[in-house]
Short mmCIF file of C-alpha atoms in Angstrom, two decimals:
data_model
loop_
_atom_site.label_atom_id
_atom_site.label_comp_id
_atom_site.label_asym_id
_atom_site.label_seq_id
_atom_site.Cartn_x
_atom_site.Cartn_y
_atom_site.Cartn_z
CA MET A 20 41.64 7.04 13.97
CA PRO A 21 42.41 6.71 9.87
CA PHE A 22 39.36 9.33 8.77
CA ASP A 23 38.51 9.83 5.02
CA ASN A 24 35.66 11.75 3.68
CA SER A 25 34.20 10.86 0.72
CA PHE A 26 31.58 13.35 0.76
CA ALA A 27 34.13 16.16 1.07
CA GLY A 28 35.50 15.25 -2.29
CA LEU A 29 32.21 16.62 -3.71
CA PRO A 30 32.39 20.28 -4.94
CA PRO A 31 32.35 22.85 -2.19
CA ALA A 32 28.73 23.97 -3.04
CA PHE A 33 27.50 20.42 -1.44
CA TYR A 34 28.76 21.81 2.43
CA THR A 35 30.41 24.39 4.32
CA ARG A 36 33.68 23.09 5.97
CA LEU A 37 33.97 24.38 9.73
CA MET A 38 35.29 23.17 12.98
CA PRO A 39 32.65 22.27 15.88
CA THR A 40 32.22 24.25 18.53
CA PRO A 41 33.71 23.06 21.77
CA LEU A 42 31.88 22.45 24.96
CA PRO A 43 33.34 22.91 28.38
CA ALA A 44 34.09 20.02 30.76
CA PRO A 45 32.41 17.49 28.46
CA TYR A 46 32.00 13.99 30.42
CA PHE A 47 31.06 10.48 29.27
CA VAL A 48 27.55 9.33 29.18
CA ALA A 49 27.37 5.76 27.70
CA ALA A 50 28.52 4.13 24.53
CA SER A 51 27.59 1.37 22.39
CA ALA A 52 29.92 -1.76 22.19
CA PRO A 53 28.27 -3.14 18.80
CA ALA A 54 28.52 0.28 17.23
CA ALA A 55 32.29 0.92 18.15
CA ARG A 56 33.08 -2.54 16.57
CA LEU A 57 31.65 -1.43 13.48
CA VAL A 58 34.22 0.99 13.13
CA GLY A 59 37.16 -0.83 14.51
CA LEU A 60 36.88 0.92 18.15
CA ASP A 61 37.45 -0.97 21.73
CA PRO A 62 34.41 -0.21 23.48
CA ALA A 63 36.55 0.10 26.75
CA ASP A 64 38.33 3.22 25.30
CA LEU A 65 35.21 5.21 24.86
CA ALA A 66 35.26 6.75 28.33
CA HIS A 67 38.57 7.74 27.95
CA GLU A 68 39.02 11.72 27.95
CA ASP A 69 40.75 11.61 24.53
CA PHE A 70 37.74 9.86 23.19
CA VAL A 71 35.39 12.16 24.90
CA ALA A 72 37.01 15.30 23.46
CA VAL A 73 36.90 13.94 19.95
CA PHE A 74 33.35 12.85 20.20
CA THR A 75 32.15 16.08 21.48
CA GLY A 76 33.99 17.90 18.95
CA ASN A 77 36.63 19.57 21.42
CA ASP A 78 39.42 17.58 19.61
CA VAL A 79 39.33 16.97 16.12
CA PRO A 80 41.70 14.31 14.56
CA GLN A 81 44.40 15.32 12.12
CA ARG A 82 42.65 13.89 9.04
CA ALA A 83 39.05 14.30 9.71
CA GLN A 84 37.58 17.27 7.46
CA PRO A 85 34.47 18.36 9.36
CA LEU A 86 31.57 19.89 7.38
CA ALA A 87 27.78 20.43 7.54
CA ALA A 88 25.96 19.29 4.33
CA VAL A 89 23.25 21.50 2.63
CA TYR A 90 19.88 20.29 1.65
CA SER A 91 16.19 20.98 1.25
CA GLY A 92 12.93 19.29 1.91
CA HIS A 93 9.21 18.92 2.55
CA GLN A 94 8.25 19.39 5.93
CA PHE A 95 4.43 18.00 6.70
CA GLY A 96 3.60 17.80 3.20
CA HIS A 97 4.93 21.71 2.37
CA TRP A 98 8.09 22.60 0.65
CA ALA A 99 10.33 24.20 3.48
CA GLY A 100 13.12 25.42 0.98
CA GLN A 101 16.91 25.18 2.11
CA LEU A 102 17.49 23.00 5.36
CA GLY A 103 20.78 21.46 5.90
CA ASP A 104 22.93 20.18 8.90
CA GLY A 105 21.90 23.01 11.57
CA ARG A 106 23.43 21.10 14.41
CA ALA A 107 25.60 18.14 13.06
CA ILE A 108 29.00 18.18 11.76
CA LEU A 109 30.46 15.09 9.57
CA LEU A 110 34.00 14.53 10.86
CA GLY A 111 34.19 11.80 8.11
CA ASP A 112 34.45 8.33 7.53
CA ILE A 113 36.20 5.34 8.99
CA ALA A 114 36.84 1.78 7.56
CA GLY A 115 35.36 -1.04 9.59
CA PRO A 116 35.15 -4.57 9.18
CA ASP A 117 31.92 -4.41 7.05
CA GLY A 118 32.67 -1.23 4.95
CA ARG A 119 33.21 2.65 5.59
CA MET A 120 30.63 4.49 8.44
CA GLU A 121 30.53 7.79 8.19
CA LEU A 122 30.39 9.53 11.98
CA GLN A 123 28.60 12.87 12.56
CA LEU A 124 28.71 14.83 15.61
CA LYS A 125 25.11 15.81 16.47
CA GLY A 126 24.98 19.08 19.09
CA ALA A 127 28.29 20.00 17.60
CA GLY A 128 27.55 23.84 17.48
CA MET A 129 25.99 26.25 15.10
CA THR A 130 26.44 26.21 11.20
CA PRO A 131 25.21 28.16 8.31
CA TYR A 132 22.07 26.30 7.95
CA SER A 133 21.30 26.60 11.77
CA ARG A 134 18.24 28.54 10.75
CA MET A 135 18.23 30.75 14.06
CA GLY A 136 18.87 27.57 16.02
CA ASP A 137 21.87 27.35 18.67
CA GLY A 138 23.12 24.07 16.90
CA ARG A 139 22.95 22.18 20.19
CA ALA A 140 21.44 19.22 21.40
CA VAL A 141 20.04 18.37 24.81
CA LEU A 142 21.03 15.47 27.27
CA ARG A 143 17.10 14.51 26.92
CA SER A 144 16.84 13.83 22.90
CA SER A 145 20.70 12.61 22.69
CA ILE A 146 19.76 9.72 25.13
CA ARG A 147 16.48 9.14 23.18
CA GLU A 148 18.39 8.89 20.10
CA PHE A 149 21.22 6.92 21.37
CA LEU A 150 19.13 4.27 22.73
CA CYS A 151 16.52 3.96 19.93
CA SER A 152 19.16 3.77 17.03
CA GLU A 153 20.93 1.05 19.04
CA ALA A 154 17.41 -0.39 20.05
CA MET A 155 16.40 -0.70 16.46
CA ALA A 156 19.54 -2.10 15.21
CA ALA A 157 19.37 -4.67 17.72
CA LEU A 158 15.59 -5.48 16.41
CA GLY A 159 17.13 -5.99 12.78
CA ILE A 160 15.52 -2.99 11.04
CA PRO A 161 17.70 -0.88 9.01
CA THR A 162 18.91 2.11 10.78
CA THR A 163 21.65 4.35 11.38
CA ARG A 164 23.77 3.78 14.58
CA ALA A 165 24.68 5.68 17.64
CA LEU A 166 28.26 5.15 18.87
CA MET A 167 28.16 7.23 22.11
CA VAL A 168 26.67 10.26 23.96
CA THR A 169 28.83 12.70 25.77
CA GLY A 170 27.27 15.73 27.99
CA SER A 171 28.36 19.05 29.65
CA ASN A 172 26.90 21.33 31.95
CA GLN A 173 26.48 24.04 29.56
CA GLY A 174 23.01 25.39 29.46
CA VAL A 175 20.69 25.23 26.47
CA ILE A 176 17.31 26.94 26.12
CA ARG A 177 14.33 24.69 25.32
CA GLU A 178 11.13 24.81 26.69
CA THR A 179 13.19 24.82 30.00
CA MET A 180 16.94 25.15 30.90
CA GLU A 181 18.63 22.11 30.04
CA THR A 182 21.93 21.03 29.55
CA ALA A 183 24.12 20.21 26.30
CA ALA A 184 25.07 16.98 25.09
CA VAL A 185 26.49 15.40 21.67
CA VAL A 186 25.41 12.07 20.18
CA THR A 187 27.85 10.66 17.72
CA ARG A 188 25.96 9.12 14.85
CA MET A 189 27.03 6.45 12.35
CA ALA A 190 25.77 5.37 8.88
CA PRO A 191 27.46 4.68 5.50
CA SER A 192 25.95 7.96 4.57
CA PHE A 193 23.57 10.71 5.67
CA VAL A 194 22.59 11.59 1.98
CA ARG A 195 18.78 12.42 1.98
CA PHE A 196 16.08 12.72 -0.50
CA GLY A 197 15.94 16.25 0.52
CA SER A 198 19.61 16.00 -0.89
CA PHE A 199 18.40 15.67 -4.26
CA GLU A 200 15.40 18.00 -3.86
CA HIS A 201 17.72 21.21 -3.02
CA TRP A 202 19.49 20.85 -6.46
CA ARG A 203 16.12 20.20 -8.25
CA TYR A 204 14.57 23.25 -6.96
CA ASN A 205 17.57 25.36 -7.08
CA ASN A 206 17.44 24.26 -10.98
CA LYS A 207 20.92 23.29 -10.36
CA PRO A 208 21.08 20.19 -12.92
CA GLU A 209 24.58 19.49 -12.89
CA GLU A 210 25.09 19.42 -8.83
CA LEU A 211 21.82 17.12 -9.13
CA ARG A 212 23.81 15.04 -11.38
CA THR A 213 26.89 15.35 -9.39
CA LEU A 214 25.15 14.08 -6.08
CA ALA A 215 23.56 11.13 -8.07
CA ASP A 216 26.60 10.04 -9.68
CA TYR A 217 28.35 10.02 -6.51
CA VAL A 218 25.91 8.18 -4.61
CA ILE A 219 25.43 5.62 -7.40
CA GLU A 220 29.48 5.15 -7.58
CA THR A 221 29.88 4.88 -3.70
CA PHE A 222 26.83 3.28 -2.46
CA TYR A 223 25.47 1.54 -5.72
CA PRO A 224 27.97 0.62 -7.87
CA ALA A 225 26.02 -2.34 -9.69
CA LEU A 226 23.40 0.30 -10.99
CA ALA A 227 25.99 2.03 -13.08
CA ASP A 228 25.40 -0.65 -15.54
CA ALA A 229 21.78 -0.28 -15.87
CA PRO A 230 20.50 1.08 -19.24
CA ASN A 231 19.28 4.16 -16.98
CA PRO A 232 21.13 4.16 -13.82
CA TYR A 233 18.96 7.12 -12.55
CA VAL A 234 15.98 5.14 -13.14
CA ALA A 235 17.55 2.03 -11.28
CA LEU A 236 18.53 4.10 -8.19
CA LEU A 237 15.05 5.51 -8.00
CA GLU A 238 13.67 1.93 -8.09
CA GLU A 239 16.09 0.68 -5.64
CA VAL A 240 15.71 3.21 -2.98
CA THR A 241 11.86 3.03 -3.36
CA ARG A 242 12.43 -0.62 -2.81
CA ARG A 243 14.64 -0.23 0.52
CA THR A 244 12.28 2.35 1.79
CA ALA A 245 9.25 0.22 1.13
CA ARG A 246 10.76 -2.76 2.99
CA MET A 247 12.18 -0.36 5.66
CA ILE A 248 8.57 0.86 6.34
CA ALA A 249 7.26 -2.89 6.69
CA HIS A 250 9.98 -3.41 9.22
CA TRP A 251 8.52 -0.43 11.28
CA GLN A 252 4.80 -1.40 10.99
CA ALA A 253 5.70 -5.37 12.04
CA VAL A 254 7.07 -3.88 15.50
CA GLY A 255 4.86 -1.15 15.72
CA PHE A 256 7.65 1.49 15.61
CA MET A 257 6.45 5.27 14.64
CA HIS A 258 8.96 7.66 13.43
CA GLY A 259 7.07 10.97 13.86
CA VAL A 260 8.26 13.14 11.48
CA MET A 261 8.92 11.54 8.13
CA ASN A 262 9.84 14.77 6.26
CA THR A 263 11.77 14.24 2.89
CA ASP A 264 14.87 15.62 4.76
CA ASN A 265 14.56 12.75 7.12
CA MET A 266 14.37 10.13 4.51
CA SER A 267 17.69 8.17 4.01
CA ILE A 268 18.80 7.57 0.20
CA LEU A 269 19.78 4.13 1.61
CA GLY A 270 16.60 3.17 3.10
CA ILE A 271 17.89 3.14 6.31
CA THR A 272 16.00 4.96 9.39
CA LEU A 273 17.31 8.53 10.07
CA ASP A 274 16.66 11.15 12.43
CA TYR A 275 15.17 10.08 15.87
CA GLY A 276 13.11 12.90 17.15
CA PRO A 277 9.58 12.05 18.37
CA PHE A 278 9.50 8.59 17.96
CA GLY A 279 7.56 5.80 19.69
CA PHE A 280 6.69 2.44 20.05
CA MET A 281 2.94 1.44 20.04
CA GLU A 282 1.68 0.33 23.35
CA ALA A 283 -2.36 0.07 23.45
CA PHE A 284 -2.93 -0.57 19.87
CA ASP A 285 -4.39 2.32 17.87
CA VAL A 286 -3.68 2.17 13.93
CA ASP A 287 -4.58 5.84 13.96
CA HIS A 288 -2.10 6.97 16.94
CA ILE A 289 0.00 9.92 16.37
CA CYS A 290 3.32 9.60 18.27
CA ASN A 291 4.56 13.29 17.84
CA HIS A 292 2.61 15.88 19.81
CA THR A 293 3.70 18.39 16.96
CA ASP A 294 1.44 16.53 14.15
CA GLN A 295 -1.67 17.88 14.99
CA GLY A 296 -3.28 16.47 12.01
CA GLY A 297 -1.86 13.22 12.17
CA ARG A 298 -0.05 13.23 9.13
CA TYR A 299 2.67 10.76 10.45
CA SER A 300 0.20 8.51 12.23
CA TYR A 301 0.99 4.70 12.30
CA ALA A 302 -1.41 4.18 9.43
CA ASN A 303 -0.13 6.84 7.38
CA GLN A 304 3.59 5.76 7.53
CA VAL A 305 3.01 3.36 4.50
CA PRO A 306 1.58 6.17 1.98
CA VAL A 307 3.49 8.60 3.41
CA GLY A 308 6.81 6.63 2.75
CA HIS A 309 5.33 6.16 -0.90
CA TRP A 310 4.94 10.13 -1.03
CA ASN A 311 8.33 10.83 -0.16
CA CYS A 312 9.41 8.58 -2.83
CA TYR A 313 7.48 10.67 -5.47
CA ALA A 314 9.07 13.67 -4.04
CA LEU A 315 12.62 11.88 -4.64
CA ALA A 316 11.38 10.92 -8.33
CA ASN A 317 10.15 14.66 -9.00
CA ALA A 318 13.90 15.58 -7.76
CA LEU A 319 15.39 12.99 -10.12
CA LEU A 320 13.29 13.38 -13.26
CA PRO A 321 15.62 15.57 -14.96
CA LEU A 322 18.38 12.99 -15.11
CA ILE A 323 15.64 10.20 -15.64
CA GLY A 324 14.30 12.02 -18.52
CA ASP A 325 10.98 9.74 -19.00
CA GLN A 326 8.22 10.44 -16.67
CA GLU A 327 6.57 6.64 -17.47
CA ALA A 328 10.04 5.13 -16.40
CA ALA A 329 10.05 7.33 -13.13
CA GLN A 330 6.07 5.94 -12.49
CA ALA A 331 7.24 2.48 -13.07
CA ALA A 332 10.02 2.78 -10.53
CA LEU A 333 7.79 4.09 -7.98
CA ASP A 334 5.32 1.31 -8.73
CA VAL A 335 7.68 -1.04 -7.07
CA TYR A 336 6.77 0.28 -3.60
CA ILE A 337 3.32 -1.47 -3.07
CA ASP A 338 4.28 -5.15 -3.77
CA ALA A 339 7.65 -4.33 -2.29
CA TYR A 340 5.91 -3.23 1.10
CA GLY A 341 3.19 -5.77 0.83
CA GLU A 342 5.89 -8.73 0.19
CA LYS A 343 8.12 -7.70 3.41
CA PHE A 344 4.94 -7.00 5.84
CA ASP A 345 3.34 -10.05 4.82
CA GLU A 346 6.79 -12.11 5.39
CA LEU A 347 7.12 -10.17 8.55
CA LEU A 348 3.76 -10.98 9.65
CA HIS A 349 3.93 -14.79 8.93
CA ALA A 350 6.79 -14.84 11.01
CA LYS A 351 5.31 -13.14 14.05
CA LEU A 352 2.55 -15.31 13.83
CA GLY A 353 4.68 -18.33 13.69
CA LEU A 354 3.10 -19.51 10.35
CA LYS A 355 5.54 -21.55 7.77
CA SER A 356 3.16 -21.64 4.72
CA THR A 357 1.03 -19.28 3.36
CA GLN A 358 -3.09 -20.10 2.98
CA GLU A 359 -5.86 -18.37 1.29
CA ASN A 360 -7.35 -17.36 4.33
CA ASP A 361 -4.32 -15.68 6.39
CA ARG A 362 -4.89 -12.10 5.15
CA ALA A 363 -8.76 -12.48 6.96
CA LEU A 364 -6.91 -14.06 9.95
CA ALA A 365 -4.52 -11.03 10.56
CA ASP A 366 -7.48 -8.46 9.81
CA ASP A 367 -9.44 -10.03 12.41
CA MET A 368 -6.59 -10.05 14.61
CA PHE A 369 -5.75 -6.14 14.12
CA LYS A 370 -9.50 -5.37 14.36
CA LEU A 371 -9.68 -7.10 17.70
CA MET A 372 -6.29 -5.38 18.71
CA GLN A 373 -7.91 -2.12 17.77
CA ALA A 374 -11.15 -2.54 19.56
CA ASN A 375 -9.38 -3.66 22.82
CA HIS A 376 -6.52 -1.57 22.68
CA VAL A 377 -4.14 -4.37 23.34
CA ASP A 378 -0.57 -3.63 24.08
CA PHE A 379 1.23 -4.35 20.54
CA THR A 380 4.56 -5.82 21.96
CA LEU A 381 3.02 -7.97 24.58
CA PHE A 382 0.36 -9.51 22.60
CA PHE A 383 2.61 -10.73 20.07
CA ARG A 384 5.29 -11.75 22.32
CA ARG A 385 2.79 -13.80 24.59
CA LEU A 386 1.17 -15.20 21.38
CA GLY A 387 4.25 -17.24 21.36
CA GLU A 388 3.33 -19.28 24.44
CA LEU A 389 -0.18 -20.28 22.75
CA GLU A 390 -0.60 -23.96 22.71
CA VAL A 391 -2.73 -25.72 20.02
CA ASP A 392 -4.02 -28.79 21.88
CA VAL A 393 -5.30 -27.54 25.33
CA PRO A 394 -8.38 -29.14 26.57
CA HIS A 395 -11.25 -27.09 26.37
CA ALA A 396 -11.70 -27.18 30.41
CA GLN A 397 -8.39 -25.73 30.79
CA ARG A 398 -8.15 -23.35 27.75
CA ASP A 399 -9.24 -20.53 29.67
CA GLU A 400 -6.47 -20.66 32.51
CA ALA A 401 -3.55 -21.67 29.86
CA ASP A 402 -4.54 -18.79 27.88
CA ALA A 403 -4.65 -16.23 30.77
CA PRO A 404 -1.47 -14.08 30.04
CA LEU A 405 -2.59 -13.57 26.79
CA ARG A 406 -6.36 -13.44 27.36
CA ASP A 407 -6.33 -11.00 29.89
CA LEU A 408 -5.06 -8.36 27.66
CA PHE A 409 -8.33 -8.22 26.24
CA LEU A 410 -11.54 -6.74 27.68
CA ASP A 411 -13.45 -8.64 25.16
CA ARG A 412 -12.39 -12.21 26.05
CA ALA A 413 -15.24 -13.91 24.16
CA ALA A 414 -14.06 -12.32 21.06
CA PHE A 415 -10.71 -13.31 21.42
CA ASP A 416 -11.55 -17.01 22.40
CA ALA A 417 -13.17 -16.96 18.74
CA TRP A 418 -10.45 -15.30 17.30
CA ALA A 419 -8.03 -17.85 19.10
CA ALA A 420 -10.21 -20.77 17.84
CA GLN A 421 -9.37 -19.86 14.18
CA TYR A 422 -5.62 -19.33 15.10
CA ARG A 423 -5.35 -22.77 16.27
CA ASP A 424 -7.17 -24.42 13.14
CA ARG A 425 -4.94 -22.22 11.38
CA LEU A 426 -1.84 -23.68 13.25
CA ARG A 427 -3.04 -27.61 13.00
CA LEU A 428 -3.31 -27.05 9.16
CA GLU A 429 0.01 -26.74 8.86
CA GLY A 430 0.70 -29.21 11.59
CA SER A 431 2.46 -26.58 13.78
CA VAL A 432 4.51 -28.02 16.85
CA ASP A 433 4.36 -25.82 19.92
CA ALA A 434 7.77 -25.85 21.17
CA ALA A 435 9.37 -25.19 17.93
CA ARG A 436 6.91 -22.32 16.75
CA ARG A 437 7.63 -20.75 20.37
CA VAL A 438 11.60 -20.32 19.58
CA ALA A 439 10.73 -19.36 16.08
CA MET A 440 8.28 -16.69 17.38
CA HIS A 441 10.20 -15.53 20.26
CA ALA A 442 13.09 -14.67 17.65
CA VAL A 443 11.05 -12.01 15.91
CA ASN A 444 8.80 -10.77 18.51
CA PRO A 445 10.72 -8.87 21.09
CA LYS A 446 10.23 -8.80 24.53
CA TYR A 447 11.57 -5.46 25.21
CA VAL A 448 11.12 -2.45 23.14
CA LEU A 449 12.33 1.38 24.00
CA ARG A 450 8.92 2.39 25.29
CA ASN A 451 8.70 6.13 26.21
CA TYR A 452 8.66 5.72 29.80
CA LEU A 453 11.90 3.67 30.09
CA ALA A 454 13.60 6.26 28.06
CA GLN A 455 12.05 8.96 30.45
CA VAL A 456 13.09 7.06 33.47
CA ALA A 457 16.71 6.82 32.21
CA ILE A 458 16.97 10.46 31.02
CA GLU A 459 15.65 11.80 34.51
CA LYS A 460 18.30 9.85 36.09
CA ALA A 461 20.80 10.93 33.71
CA GLN A 462 19.89 14.71 34.28
CA ASN A 463 20.58 14.01 38.05
CA GLY A 464 23.91 12.96 36.92
CA ASP A 465 23.26 9.10 37.59
CA PHE A 466 23.77 7.37 33.88
CA ASP A 467 23.70 3.76 35.04
CA GLU A 468 20.24 3.73 34.01
CA VAL A 469 21.33 4.66 30.21
CA ARG A 470 23.99 2.15 30.43
CA ARG A 471 21.48 -0.75 32.14
CA LEU A 472 18.35 0.03 29.52
CA LEU A 473 20.97 -0.11 26.58
CA ALA A 474 22.09 -3.53 27.59
CA VAL A 475 18.73 -4.75 27.71
CA LEU A 476 17.46 -3.21 24.26
CA GLU A 477 20.89 -5.05 22.89
CA ARG A 478 18.68 -8.44 23.49
CA PRO A 479 15.32 -7.61 22.60
CA PHE A 480 14.56 -11.23 21.84
CA ASP A 481 16.22 -12.74 24.85
CA ASP A 482 14.17 -13.34 27.90
CA GLN A 483 16.12 -11.83 30.44
CA PRO A 484 14.05 -12.77 33.41
CA GLU A 485 16.18 -10.55 35.75
CA HIS A 486 14.94 -7.74 33.39
CA ASP A 487 11.30 -8.64 33.44
CA SER A 488 10.24 -5.34 34.69
CA TYR A 489 11.55 -3.61 31.38
CA ALA A 490 8.38 -5.78 29.53
CA ALA A 491 5.82 -4.74 31.75
CA LEU A 492 2.45 -2.94 30.66
CA PRO A 493 3.63 1.05 31.15
CA PRO A 494 2.43 2.58 34.21
CA ASP A 495 -0.26 4.97 34.42
CA TRP A 496 1.73 7.95 34.44
CA ALA A 497 3.44 7.15 31.45
CA SER A 498 -0.02 8.03 29.40
CA HIS A 499 0.59 11.70 30.16
CA LEU A 500 4.08 11.49 28.32
CA GLU A 501 4.30 13.67 25.04
CA VAL A 502 7.25 13.87 22.48
CA SER A 503 7.55 16.40 20.31
CA CYS A 504 9.76 17.77 17.27
CA SER A 505 11.75 19.01 20.14
CA SER A 506 12.62 15.80 21.45
#
């Protein structure tokens, strides 16, 4: 594998060079074919023991330059000081058909930034990150990718004794908002400038010609972050731990821990059991994303040199989010035009979903099956799959009548609208209980369910009738599942 490492070209203060810590008797768990193709690898080769050794950290390729990066950040709104790659080691980057991708081993052993941690990841959390990274990519949401998961029977202590694993993550860059905060709060202006220049030159070269490239960088990252979060909200995804060290400078979803996909709709739902105050609830993701951009602006301010210019760059957030979410929501509702009362129609829909705790994914998927001109006597039966998601069926009927009127206003055709809506409203998302079933089987040495679930999630918009069970309402026991920062 022809590795390079552009990040290693930065001064030594930005990272620590070190080798991964080998794991005993590593084994193959699963790999993503779409991710493999991004770096020119044959998916069929990844189960071979040579690749398992490389992507566990037991055998480092000659041209790789392994390192752990330093950064800082705000965690749950409080300054946490120095953080860094405490259990992730960057091997380097590989050129693929669509550009270079950095490959990072998460769970590859202790680093100087481990902060009393053991530097390991467990099979449970590695499978969750692997599956969600690839599920999000298939949904069309900006995200880091996951190439593969390997495991080892070496014990790792979390709440209980678990076994070790390594997930190979991929992204054009793993630079975070906290990477800039680190140098700002340590009063290192030259390092701050060096990092900003590296990011602009490597990932945003068009910004170099802007009157103030650092303002342009802040504005572009703010815009990308807003659009990313609009994608999250539109599919019901909750990140769970939106600390500034978990925010990508490229505006891609980074660090999958206590994430969740909305099931029974609750705008205030908290997917992270650790988040007692609800800072990272579904509703708060939009303002917290803006807050995080303010933190980035503060970090860049010594380079920008003009507070008003920084504020103007941040001001793009609200419009960028609103425009993207409106675009996505119109597509989810099968609306091709924009009309004056669309906002009220959508607001009434979300209020109705909230009052009835309707399953988010099933509602939008089944909404695509609604027919506009059904005789009144047959309407209840025709609407039953969607209508039965609601306890208050009369309230649903009233909203559905408004929705049908709106569809008639633009001459919507049922068959064409159904195709369009099914292309943006997934049938399959990574529900926590689906991940849990796959994890429990994997913990007993059976990895088939991880691979089967991955295959389903790679085609989230397809009907896949043979896998209808993966699209069903969650079982009762799933309501007791909890995920936390250790997930």
